[in-house]
Tab-separated table of C-alpha atoms in Angstrom:
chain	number	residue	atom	x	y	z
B	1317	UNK	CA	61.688	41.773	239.551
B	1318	UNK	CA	65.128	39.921	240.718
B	1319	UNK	CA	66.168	36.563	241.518
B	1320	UNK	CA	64.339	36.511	245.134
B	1321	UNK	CA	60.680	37.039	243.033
B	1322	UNK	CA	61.193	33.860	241.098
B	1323	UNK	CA	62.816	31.350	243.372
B	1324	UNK	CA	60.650	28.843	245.295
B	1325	UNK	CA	61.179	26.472	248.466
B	1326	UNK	CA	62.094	23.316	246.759
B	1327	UNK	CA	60.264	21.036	248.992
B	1328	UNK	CA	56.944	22.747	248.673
B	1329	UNK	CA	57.411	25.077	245.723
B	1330	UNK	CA	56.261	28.324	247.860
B	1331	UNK	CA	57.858	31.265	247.270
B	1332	UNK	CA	60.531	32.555	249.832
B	1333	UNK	CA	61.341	36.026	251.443
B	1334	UNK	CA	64.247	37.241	253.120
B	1335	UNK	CA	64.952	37.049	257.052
B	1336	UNK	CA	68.211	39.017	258.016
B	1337	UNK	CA	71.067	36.912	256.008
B	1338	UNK	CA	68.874	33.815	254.637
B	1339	UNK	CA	65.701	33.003	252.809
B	1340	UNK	CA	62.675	31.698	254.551
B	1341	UNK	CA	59.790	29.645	252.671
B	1342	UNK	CA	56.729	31.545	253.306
B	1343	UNK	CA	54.618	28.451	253.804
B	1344	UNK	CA	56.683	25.436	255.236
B	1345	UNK	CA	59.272	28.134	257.137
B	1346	UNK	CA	62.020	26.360	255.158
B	1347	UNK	CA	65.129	28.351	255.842
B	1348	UNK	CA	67.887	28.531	252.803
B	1349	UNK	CA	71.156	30.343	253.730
B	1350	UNK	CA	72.940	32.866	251.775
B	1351	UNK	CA	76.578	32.187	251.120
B	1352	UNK	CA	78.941	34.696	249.255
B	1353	UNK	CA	75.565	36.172	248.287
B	1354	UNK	CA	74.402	33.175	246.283
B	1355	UNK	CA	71.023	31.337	248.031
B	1356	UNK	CA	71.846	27.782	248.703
B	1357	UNK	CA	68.290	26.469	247.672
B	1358	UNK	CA	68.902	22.575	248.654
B	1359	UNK	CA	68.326	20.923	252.130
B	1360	UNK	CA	71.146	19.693	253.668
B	1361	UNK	CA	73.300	20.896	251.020
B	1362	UNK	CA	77.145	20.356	251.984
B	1363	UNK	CA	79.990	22.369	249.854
B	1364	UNK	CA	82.335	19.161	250.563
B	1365	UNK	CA	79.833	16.788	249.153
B	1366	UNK	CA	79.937	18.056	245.528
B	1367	UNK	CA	83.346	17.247	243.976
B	1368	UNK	CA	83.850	18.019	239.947
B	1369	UNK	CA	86.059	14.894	238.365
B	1370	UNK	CA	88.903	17.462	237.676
B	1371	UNK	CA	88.890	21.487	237.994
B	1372	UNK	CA	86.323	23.084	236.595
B	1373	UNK	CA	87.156	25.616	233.634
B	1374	UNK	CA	86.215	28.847	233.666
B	1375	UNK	CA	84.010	29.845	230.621
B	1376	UNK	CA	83.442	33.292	229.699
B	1377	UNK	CA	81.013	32.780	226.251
B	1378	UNK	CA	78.249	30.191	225.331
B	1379	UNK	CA	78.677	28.247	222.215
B	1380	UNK	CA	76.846	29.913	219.412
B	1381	UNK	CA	74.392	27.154	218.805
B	1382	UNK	CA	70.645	27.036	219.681
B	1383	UNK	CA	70.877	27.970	223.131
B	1384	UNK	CA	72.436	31.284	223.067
B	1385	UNK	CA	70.482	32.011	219.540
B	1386	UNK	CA	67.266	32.085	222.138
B	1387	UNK	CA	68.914	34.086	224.688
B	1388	UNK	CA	69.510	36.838	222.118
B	1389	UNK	CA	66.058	36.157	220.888
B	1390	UNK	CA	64.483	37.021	223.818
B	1391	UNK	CA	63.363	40.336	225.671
B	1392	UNK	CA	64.697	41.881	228.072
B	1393	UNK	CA	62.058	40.759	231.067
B	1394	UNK	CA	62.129	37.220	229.997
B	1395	UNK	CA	64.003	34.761	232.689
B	1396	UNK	CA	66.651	32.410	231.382
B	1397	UNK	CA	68.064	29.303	233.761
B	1398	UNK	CA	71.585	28.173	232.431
B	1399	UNK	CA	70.737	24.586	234.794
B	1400	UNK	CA	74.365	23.350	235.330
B	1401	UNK	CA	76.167	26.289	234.338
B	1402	UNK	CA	79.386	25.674	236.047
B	1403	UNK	CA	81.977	27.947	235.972
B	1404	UNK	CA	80.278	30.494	233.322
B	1405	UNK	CA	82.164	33.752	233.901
B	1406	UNK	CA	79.849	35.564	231.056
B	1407	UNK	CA	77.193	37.325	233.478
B	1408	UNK	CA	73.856	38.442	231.873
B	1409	UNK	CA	71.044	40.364	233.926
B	1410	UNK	CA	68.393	37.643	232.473
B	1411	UNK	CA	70.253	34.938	232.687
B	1412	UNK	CA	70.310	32.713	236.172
B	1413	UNK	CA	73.764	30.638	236.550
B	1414	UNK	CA	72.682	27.314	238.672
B	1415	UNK	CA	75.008	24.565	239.601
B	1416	UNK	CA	74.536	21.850	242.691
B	1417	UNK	CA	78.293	23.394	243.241
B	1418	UNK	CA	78.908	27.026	244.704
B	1419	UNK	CA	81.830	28.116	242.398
B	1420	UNK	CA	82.356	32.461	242.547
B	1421	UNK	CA	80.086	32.716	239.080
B	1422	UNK	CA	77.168	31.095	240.156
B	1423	UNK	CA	73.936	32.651	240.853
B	1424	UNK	CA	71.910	29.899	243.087
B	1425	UNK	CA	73.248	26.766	244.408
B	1426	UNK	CA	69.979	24.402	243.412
B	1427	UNK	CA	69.165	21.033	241.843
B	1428	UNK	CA	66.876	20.092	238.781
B	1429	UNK	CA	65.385	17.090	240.579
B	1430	UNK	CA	64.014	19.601	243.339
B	1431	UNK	CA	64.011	23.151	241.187
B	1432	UNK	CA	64.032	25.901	243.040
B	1433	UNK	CA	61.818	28.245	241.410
B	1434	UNK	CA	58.238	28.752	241.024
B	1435	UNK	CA	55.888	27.610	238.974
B	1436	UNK	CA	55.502	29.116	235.795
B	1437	UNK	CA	58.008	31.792	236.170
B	1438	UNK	CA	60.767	30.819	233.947
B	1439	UNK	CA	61.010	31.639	230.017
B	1440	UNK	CA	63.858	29.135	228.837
B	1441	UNK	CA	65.542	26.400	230.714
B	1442	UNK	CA	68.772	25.137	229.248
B	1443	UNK	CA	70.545	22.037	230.392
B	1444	UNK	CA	74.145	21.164	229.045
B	1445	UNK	CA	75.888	17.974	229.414
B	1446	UNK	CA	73.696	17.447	232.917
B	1447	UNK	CA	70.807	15.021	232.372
B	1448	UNK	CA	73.642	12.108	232.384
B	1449	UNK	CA	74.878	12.768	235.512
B	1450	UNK	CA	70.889	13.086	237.274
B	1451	UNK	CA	69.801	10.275	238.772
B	1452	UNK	CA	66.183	10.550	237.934
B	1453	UNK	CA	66.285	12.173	234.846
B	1454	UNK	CA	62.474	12.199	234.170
B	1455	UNK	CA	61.567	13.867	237.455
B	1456	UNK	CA	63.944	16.609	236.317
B	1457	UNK	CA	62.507	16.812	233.040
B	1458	UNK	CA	58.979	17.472	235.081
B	1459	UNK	CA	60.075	19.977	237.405
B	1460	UNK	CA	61.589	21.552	234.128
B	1461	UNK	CA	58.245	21.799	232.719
B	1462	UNK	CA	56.373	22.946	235.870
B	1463	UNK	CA	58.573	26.290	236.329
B	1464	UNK	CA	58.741	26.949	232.333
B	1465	UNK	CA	55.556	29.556	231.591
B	1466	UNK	CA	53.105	28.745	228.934
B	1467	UNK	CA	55.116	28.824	225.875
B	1468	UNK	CA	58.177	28.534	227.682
B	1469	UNK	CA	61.563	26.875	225.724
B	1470	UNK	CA	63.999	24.035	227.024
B	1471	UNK	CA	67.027	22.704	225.574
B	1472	UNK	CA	68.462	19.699	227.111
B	1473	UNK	CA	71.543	18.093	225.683
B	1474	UNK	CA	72.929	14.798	226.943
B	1475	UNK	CA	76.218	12.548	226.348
B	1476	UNK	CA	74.808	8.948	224.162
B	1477	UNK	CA	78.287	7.156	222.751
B	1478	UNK	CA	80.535	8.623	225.917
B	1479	UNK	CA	82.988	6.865	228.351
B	1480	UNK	CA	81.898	7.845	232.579
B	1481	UNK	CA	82.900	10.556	233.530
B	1482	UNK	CA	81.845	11.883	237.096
B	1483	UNK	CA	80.111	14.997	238.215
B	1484	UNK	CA	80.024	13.627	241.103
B	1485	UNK	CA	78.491	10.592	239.326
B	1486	UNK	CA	77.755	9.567	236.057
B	1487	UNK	CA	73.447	7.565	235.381
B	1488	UNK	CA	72.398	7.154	232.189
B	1489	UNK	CA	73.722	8.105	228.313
B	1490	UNK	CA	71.146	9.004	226.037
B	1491	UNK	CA	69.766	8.331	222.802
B	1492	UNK	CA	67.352	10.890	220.645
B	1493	UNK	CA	64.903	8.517	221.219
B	1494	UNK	CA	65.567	8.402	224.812
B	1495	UNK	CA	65.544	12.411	224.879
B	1496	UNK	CA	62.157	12.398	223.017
B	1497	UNK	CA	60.728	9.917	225.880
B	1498	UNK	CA	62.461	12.351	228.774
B	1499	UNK	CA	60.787	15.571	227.469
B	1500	UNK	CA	57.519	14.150	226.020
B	1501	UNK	CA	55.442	16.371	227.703
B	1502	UNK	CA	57.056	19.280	225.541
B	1503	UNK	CA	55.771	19.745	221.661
B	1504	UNK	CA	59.011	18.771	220.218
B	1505	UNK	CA	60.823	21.499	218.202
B	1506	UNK	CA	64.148	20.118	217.135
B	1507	UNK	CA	65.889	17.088	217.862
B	1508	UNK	CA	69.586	15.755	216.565
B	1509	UNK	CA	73.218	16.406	217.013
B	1510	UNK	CA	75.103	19.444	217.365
B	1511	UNK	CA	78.669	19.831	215.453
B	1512	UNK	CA	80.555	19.446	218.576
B	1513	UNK	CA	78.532	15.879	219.389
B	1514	UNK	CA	79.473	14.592	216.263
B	1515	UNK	CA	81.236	10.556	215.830
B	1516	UNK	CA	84.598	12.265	215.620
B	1517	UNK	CA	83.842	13.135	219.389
B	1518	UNK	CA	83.010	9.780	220.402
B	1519	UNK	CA	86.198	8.135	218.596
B	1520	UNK	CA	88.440	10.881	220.863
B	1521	UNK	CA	86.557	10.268	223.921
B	1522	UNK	CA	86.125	6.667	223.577
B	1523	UNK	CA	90.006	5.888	222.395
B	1524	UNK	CA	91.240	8.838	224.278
B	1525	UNK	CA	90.048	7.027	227.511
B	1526	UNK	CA	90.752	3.178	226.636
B	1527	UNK	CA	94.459	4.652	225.750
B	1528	UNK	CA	94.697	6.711	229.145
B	1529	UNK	CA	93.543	3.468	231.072
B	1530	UNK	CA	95.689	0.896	229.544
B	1531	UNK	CA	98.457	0.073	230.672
B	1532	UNK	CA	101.364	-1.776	227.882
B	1533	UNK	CA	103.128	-4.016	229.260
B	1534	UNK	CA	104.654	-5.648	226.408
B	1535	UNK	CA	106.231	-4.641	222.730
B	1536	UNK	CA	102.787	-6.120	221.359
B	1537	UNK	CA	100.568	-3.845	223.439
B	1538	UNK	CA	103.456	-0.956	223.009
B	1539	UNK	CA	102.269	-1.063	218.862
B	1540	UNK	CA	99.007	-1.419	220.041
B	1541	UNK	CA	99.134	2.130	222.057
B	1542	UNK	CA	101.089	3.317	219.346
B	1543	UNK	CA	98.374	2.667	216.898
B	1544	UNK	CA	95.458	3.581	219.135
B	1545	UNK	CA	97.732	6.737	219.180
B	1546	UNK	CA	97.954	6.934	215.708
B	1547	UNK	CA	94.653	6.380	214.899
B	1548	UNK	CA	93.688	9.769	217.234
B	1549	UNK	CA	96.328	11.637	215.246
B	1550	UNK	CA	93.885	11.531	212.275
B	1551	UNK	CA	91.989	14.954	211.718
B	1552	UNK	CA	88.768	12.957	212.622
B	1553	UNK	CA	86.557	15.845	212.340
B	1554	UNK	CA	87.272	16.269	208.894
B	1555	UNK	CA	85.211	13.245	208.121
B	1556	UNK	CA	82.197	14.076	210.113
B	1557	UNK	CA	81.237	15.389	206.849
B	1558	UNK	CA	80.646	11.727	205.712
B	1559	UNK	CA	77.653	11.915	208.193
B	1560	UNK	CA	74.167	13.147	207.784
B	1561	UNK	CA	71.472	13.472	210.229
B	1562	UNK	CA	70.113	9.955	209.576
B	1563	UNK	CA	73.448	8.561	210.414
B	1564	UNK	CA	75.414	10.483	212.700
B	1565	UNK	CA	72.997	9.983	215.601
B	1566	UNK	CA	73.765	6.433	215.755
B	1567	UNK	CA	77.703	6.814	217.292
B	1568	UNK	CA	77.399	10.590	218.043
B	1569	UNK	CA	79.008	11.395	221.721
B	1570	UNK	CA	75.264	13.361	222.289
B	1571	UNK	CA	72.471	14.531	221.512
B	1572	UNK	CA	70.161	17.573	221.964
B	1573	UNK	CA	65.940	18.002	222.170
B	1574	UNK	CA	64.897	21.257	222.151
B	1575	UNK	CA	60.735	21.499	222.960
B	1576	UNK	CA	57.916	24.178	224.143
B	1577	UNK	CA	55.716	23.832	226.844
B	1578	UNK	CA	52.316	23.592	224.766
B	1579	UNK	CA	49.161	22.970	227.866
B	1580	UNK	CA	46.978	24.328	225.357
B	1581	UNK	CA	48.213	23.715	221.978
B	1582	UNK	CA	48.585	27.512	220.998
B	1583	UNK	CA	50.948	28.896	224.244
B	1584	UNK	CA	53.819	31.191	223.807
B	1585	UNK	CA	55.682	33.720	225.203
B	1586	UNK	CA	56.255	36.269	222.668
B	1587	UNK	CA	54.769	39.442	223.319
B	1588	UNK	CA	50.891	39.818	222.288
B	1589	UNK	CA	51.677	42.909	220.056
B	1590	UNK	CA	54.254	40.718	218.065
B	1591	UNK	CA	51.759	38.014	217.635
B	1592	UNK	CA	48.972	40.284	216.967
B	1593	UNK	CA	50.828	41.908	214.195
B	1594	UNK	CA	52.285	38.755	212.377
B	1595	UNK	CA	48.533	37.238	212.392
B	1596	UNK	CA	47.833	40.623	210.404
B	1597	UNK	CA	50.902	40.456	207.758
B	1598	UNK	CA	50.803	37.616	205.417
B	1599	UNK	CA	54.420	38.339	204.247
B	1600	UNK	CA	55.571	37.536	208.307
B	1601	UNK	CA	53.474	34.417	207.960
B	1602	UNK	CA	55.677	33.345	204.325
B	1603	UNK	CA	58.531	34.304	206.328
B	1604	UNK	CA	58.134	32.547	209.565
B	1605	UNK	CA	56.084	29.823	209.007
B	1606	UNK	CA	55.836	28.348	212.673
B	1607	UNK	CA	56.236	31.576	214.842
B	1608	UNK	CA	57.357	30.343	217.868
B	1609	UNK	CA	60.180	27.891	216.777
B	1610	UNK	CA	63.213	30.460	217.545
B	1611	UNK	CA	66.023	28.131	216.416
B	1612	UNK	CA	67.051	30.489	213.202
B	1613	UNK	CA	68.910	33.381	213.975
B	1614	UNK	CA	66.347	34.909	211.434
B	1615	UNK	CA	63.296	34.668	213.718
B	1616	UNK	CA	59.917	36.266	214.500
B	1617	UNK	CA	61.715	37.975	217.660
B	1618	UNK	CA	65.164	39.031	215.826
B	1619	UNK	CA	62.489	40.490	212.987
B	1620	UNK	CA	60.959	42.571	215.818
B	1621	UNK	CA	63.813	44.032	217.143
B	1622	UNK	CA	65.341	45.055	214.373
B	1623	UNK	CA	62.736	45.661	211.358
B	1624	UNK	CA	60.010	45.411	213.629
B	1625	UNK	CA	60.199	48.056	215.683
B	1626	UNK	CA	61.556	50.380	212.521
B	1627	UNK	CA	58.704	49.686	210.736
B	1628	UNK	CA	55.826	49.111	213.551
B	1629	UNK	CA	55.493	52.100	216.052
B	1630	UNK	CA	53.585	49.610	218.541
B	1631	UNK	CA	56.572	47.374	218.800
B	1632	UNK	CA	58.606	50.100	219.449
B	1633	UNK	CA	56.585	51.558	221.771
B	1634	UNK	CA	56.295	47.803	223.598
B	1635	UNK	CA	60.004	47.593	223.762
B	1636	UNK	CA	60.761	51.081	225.044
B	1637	UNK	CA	58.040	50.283	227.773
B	1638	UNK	CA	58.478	46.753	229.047
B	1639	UNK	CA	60.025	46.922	232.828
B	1640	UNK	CA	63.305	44.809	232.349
B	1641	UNK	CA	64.279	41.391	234.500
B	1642	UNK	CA	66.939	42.040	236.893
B	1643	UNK	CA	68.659	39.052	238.529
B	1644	UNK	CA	70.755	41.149	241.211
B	1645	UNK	CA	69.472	41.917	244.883
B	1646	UNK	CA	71.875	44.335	244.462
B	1647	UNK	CA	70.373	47.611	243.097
B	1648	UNK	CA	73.782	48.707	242.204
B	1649	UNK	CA	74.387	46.102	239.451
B	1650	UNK	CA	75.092	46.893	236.026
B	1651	UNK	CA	71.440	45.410	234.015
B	1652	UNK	CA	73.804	45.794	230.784
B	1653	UNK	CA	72.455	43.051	228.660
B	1654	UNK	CA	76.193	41.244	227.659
B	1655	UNK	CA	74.303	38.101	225.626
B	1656	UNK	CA	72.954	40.678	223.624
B	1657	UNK	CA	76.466	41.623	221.851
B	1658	UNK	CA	77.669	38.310	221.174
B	1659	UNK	CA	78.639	38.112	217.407
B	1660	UNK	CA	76.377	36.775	214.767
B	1661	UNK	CA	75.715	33.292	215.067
B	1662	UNK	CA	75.170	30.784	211.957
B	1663	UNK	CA	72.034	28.795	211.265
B	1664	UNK	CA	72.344	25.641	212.930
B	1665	UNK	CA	72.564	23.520	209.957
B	1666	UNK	CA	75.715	25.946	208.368
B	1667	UNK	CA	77.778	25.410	211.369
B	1668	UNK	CA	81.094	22.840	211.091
B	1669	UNK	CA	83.145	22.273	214.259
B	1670	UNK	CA	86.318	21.167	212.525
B	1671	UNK	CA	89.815	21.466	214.590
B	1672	UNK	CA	93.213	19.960	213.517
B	1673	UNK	CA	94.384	19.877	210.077
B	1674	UNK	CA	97.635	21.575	208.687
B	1675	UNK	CA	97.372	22.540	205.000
B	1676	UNK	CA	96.374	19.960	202.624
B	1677	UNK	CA	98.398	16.918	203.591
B	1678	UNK	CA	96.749	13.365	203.640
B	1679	UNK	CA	96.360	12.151	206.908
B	1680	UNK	CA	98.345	8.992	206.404
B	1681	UNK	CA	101.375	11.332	205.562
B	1682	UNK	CA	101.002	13.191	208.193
B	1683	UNK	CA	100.898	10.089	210.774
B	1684	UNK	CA	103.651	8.599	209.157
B	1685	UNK	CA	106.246	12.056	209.592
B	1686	UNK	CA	104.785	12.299	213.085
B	1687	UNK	CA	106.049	8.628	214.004
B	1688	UNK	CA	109.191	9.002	211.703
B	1689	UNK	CA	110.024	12.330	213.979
B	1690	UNK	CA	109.651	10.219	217.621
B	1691	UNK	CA	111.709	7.784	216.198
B	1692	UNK	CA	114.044	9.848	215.295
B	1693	UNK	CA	113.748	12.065	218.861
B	1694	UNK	CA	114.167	8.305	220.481
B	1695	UNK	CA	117.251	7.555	218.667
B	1696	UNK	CA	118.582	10.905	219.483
B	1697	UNK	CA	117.930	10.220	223.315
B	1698	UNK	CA	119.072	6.700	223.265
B	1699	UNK	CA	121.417	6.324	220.695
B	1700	UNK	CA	121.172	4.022	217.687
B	1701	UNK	CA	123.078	1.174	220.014
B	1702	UNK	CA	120.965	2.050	222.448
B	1703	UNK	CA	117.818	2.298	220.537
B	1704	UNK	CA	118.713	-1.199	219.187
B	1705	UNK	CA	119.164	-3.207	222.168
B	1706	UNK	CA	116.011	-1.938	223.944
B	1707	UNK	CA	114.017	-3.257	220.529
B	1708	UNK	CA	116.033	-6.315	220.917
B	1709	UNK	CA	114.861	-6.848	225.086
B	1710	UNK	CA	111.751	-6.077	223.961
B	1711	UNK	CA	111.333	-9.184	221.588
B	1712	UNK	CA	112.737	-11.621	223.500
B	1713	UNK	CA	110.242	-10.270	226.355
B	1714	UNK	CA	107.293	-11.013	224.288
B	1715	UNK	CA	108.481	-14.463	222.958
């Protein structure tokens, strides 16, 4: 199977077929062009209409947090959507790059509102920093759940305490709350925020954009940029630690939900044999209490790969067997699984994100030498004469 086997007219969720250089919906007669190679799967879709607030960055590795831990959970004939991916450079057989934008490492041009692929066909959806910038969030959230198989995973994550920012617009911020309500239809697996959504976040975002937007125009708003400026010099992320999960939620700049598309109460998508075997072995059931929850980097599926097919000639024989996913039309592809060698990742709960920080000075001495070292570099560029008489028009201005 590649992409063309999976993707769907939007409009009437048919599957498509190719006719000479463009894809044709086999019931409505749709037709979806082909641009660069990538299938543009939205009507009227215009490359000028989609503008990014400021050049995208090119990304070459996900962050190794719960989304990637369930791309290197899964097998190899299990289809991943990255929905929003950007400029992701990192380019995995399994894993389908979409973006509204056509940038050179995206796989299908496509929106969430109207996704392009059929139903039931997809393994794991994952959704960063989008859902704010949909305009009907919940209809996204449905077609999210239509296309996900049985059993099927999504993680969403969405900005809460975060200033606009435009892709091409900006709708709604997010609470866990409001996540839970968005993706209710899913049996809720994990909810919270990740390290790098933390209230640090929201302090640099928040006074990072009130500083870039105003404008001093007197010595009394100068200090006041000055100690907005200060204030961000702080190695904020240091005291995230001052935050549990009961608190941190309430400022955090986002949030995540991570659920499983449940129909029937029992669904899943790991491979009968696994299943069949961990309802035999009381020691996998100690281990892995809830079978399906793949959020650990110590999960039912990481146990099969590794000690499971050592130890159980039926999983090896299931892996060695199983006819692999293939994104690329192009038969001359590498199908080199590149997810699959990403270092080890951390249990959720173990990981820190904290930046800044030299040695073990206190902050306040740290702010202090910074400012003593521009006042310094100002009375170098001025002169103290100089320096003096500019303080001097200053006051009188703001009498």
């Amino acid at each position: 199977m590649n992409l063309y086997d999976i993707l769907a007219c939007p409009i009437c969720k048919t599957g498509v077929e190719l006719v000479d250089s463009h894809l044709s919906c086999i019931e409505c007669k749709r037709e979806y062009p082909i641009v660069n190679g990538v299938p543009i799967m939205m009507l009227d879709w215009n490359e000028t209409d989609v503008q990014h607030e400021r050049e995208l960055i090119v990304r070459d590795e996900y962050n190794p947090w719960i989304e990637r831990m369930i791309m290197q959970s899964l097998t190899d004939n299990q289809v991943v959507v990255d929905a929003g991916s950007g400029n992701m450079l990192l380019d995995d057989p399994c894993v389908i790059r979409m973006d509204v934008k056509l940038t050179p490492h995206v796989d299908v041009v496509g929106d969430l509102h109207a996704f392009p692929f059929k139903s039931s066909s997809v393994d794991f959806v994952f959704a960063l920093a989008v859902f704010e910038h949909l305009r009907q969030p919940f209809i996204a959230a449905e077609e999210i759940y239509r296309a996900l198989k049985p059993g099927g995973y999504v993680y969403a994550e969405c900005n809460f305490v975060y200033a606009y920012h435009g892709y091409p617009h900006h709708y709604f911020n997010a609470s866990i709350q409001g996540l839970q309500q968005l993706f209710a239809q899913f049996k809720e697996l994990r909810v919270g925020v990740a390290p790098y959504q933390m209230p640090s976040f929201t302090l640099e975002n928040v006074l990072g954009t009130y500083q870039a937007f105003f404008k001093a125009s007197n010595l009394t708003e100068l200090m006041f940029v000055w100690m907005l400026n200060s204030l961000l010099q702080f190695p904020l992320r240091h005291y995230d630690s001052k935050f549990t999960s009961d608190t941190a939620f309430r400022i955090a700049a986002g949030d995540y939900f991570m659920g499983s598309k449940q129909p029937n109460g029992n669904d899943t998508i790991i491979p009968p044999v696994i299943i069949d075997i961990y309802s035999r072995v009381p020691e996998l059931q100690t281990r892995y209490p809830d079978p399906v929850n793949l959020v650990s980097p110590d999960n039912l599926m990481t146990w099969a790969k590794t000690e499971g097919t050592e130890l159980y000639p039926d999983i090896a024989k299931y892996f060695s067997e199983l006819q692999p996913f293939i994104k690329y039309t192009n038969p001359a592809r590498s199908s080199e699984r590149k997810i699959q060698y990403r270092p080890d990742i951390l249990h959720p709960d173990s990981q820190q994100h904290i930046g800044g920080g030299d040695g073990d000075a206190h902050p306040l001495i740290k702010v202090f030498c910074m400012l003593f070292e521009k006042l310094i570099a100002k009375i170098k560029t001025e002169g103290l004469l100089g320096f003096i008489k500019r303080t001097l028009i200053y006051l009188r201005r703001d009498k």
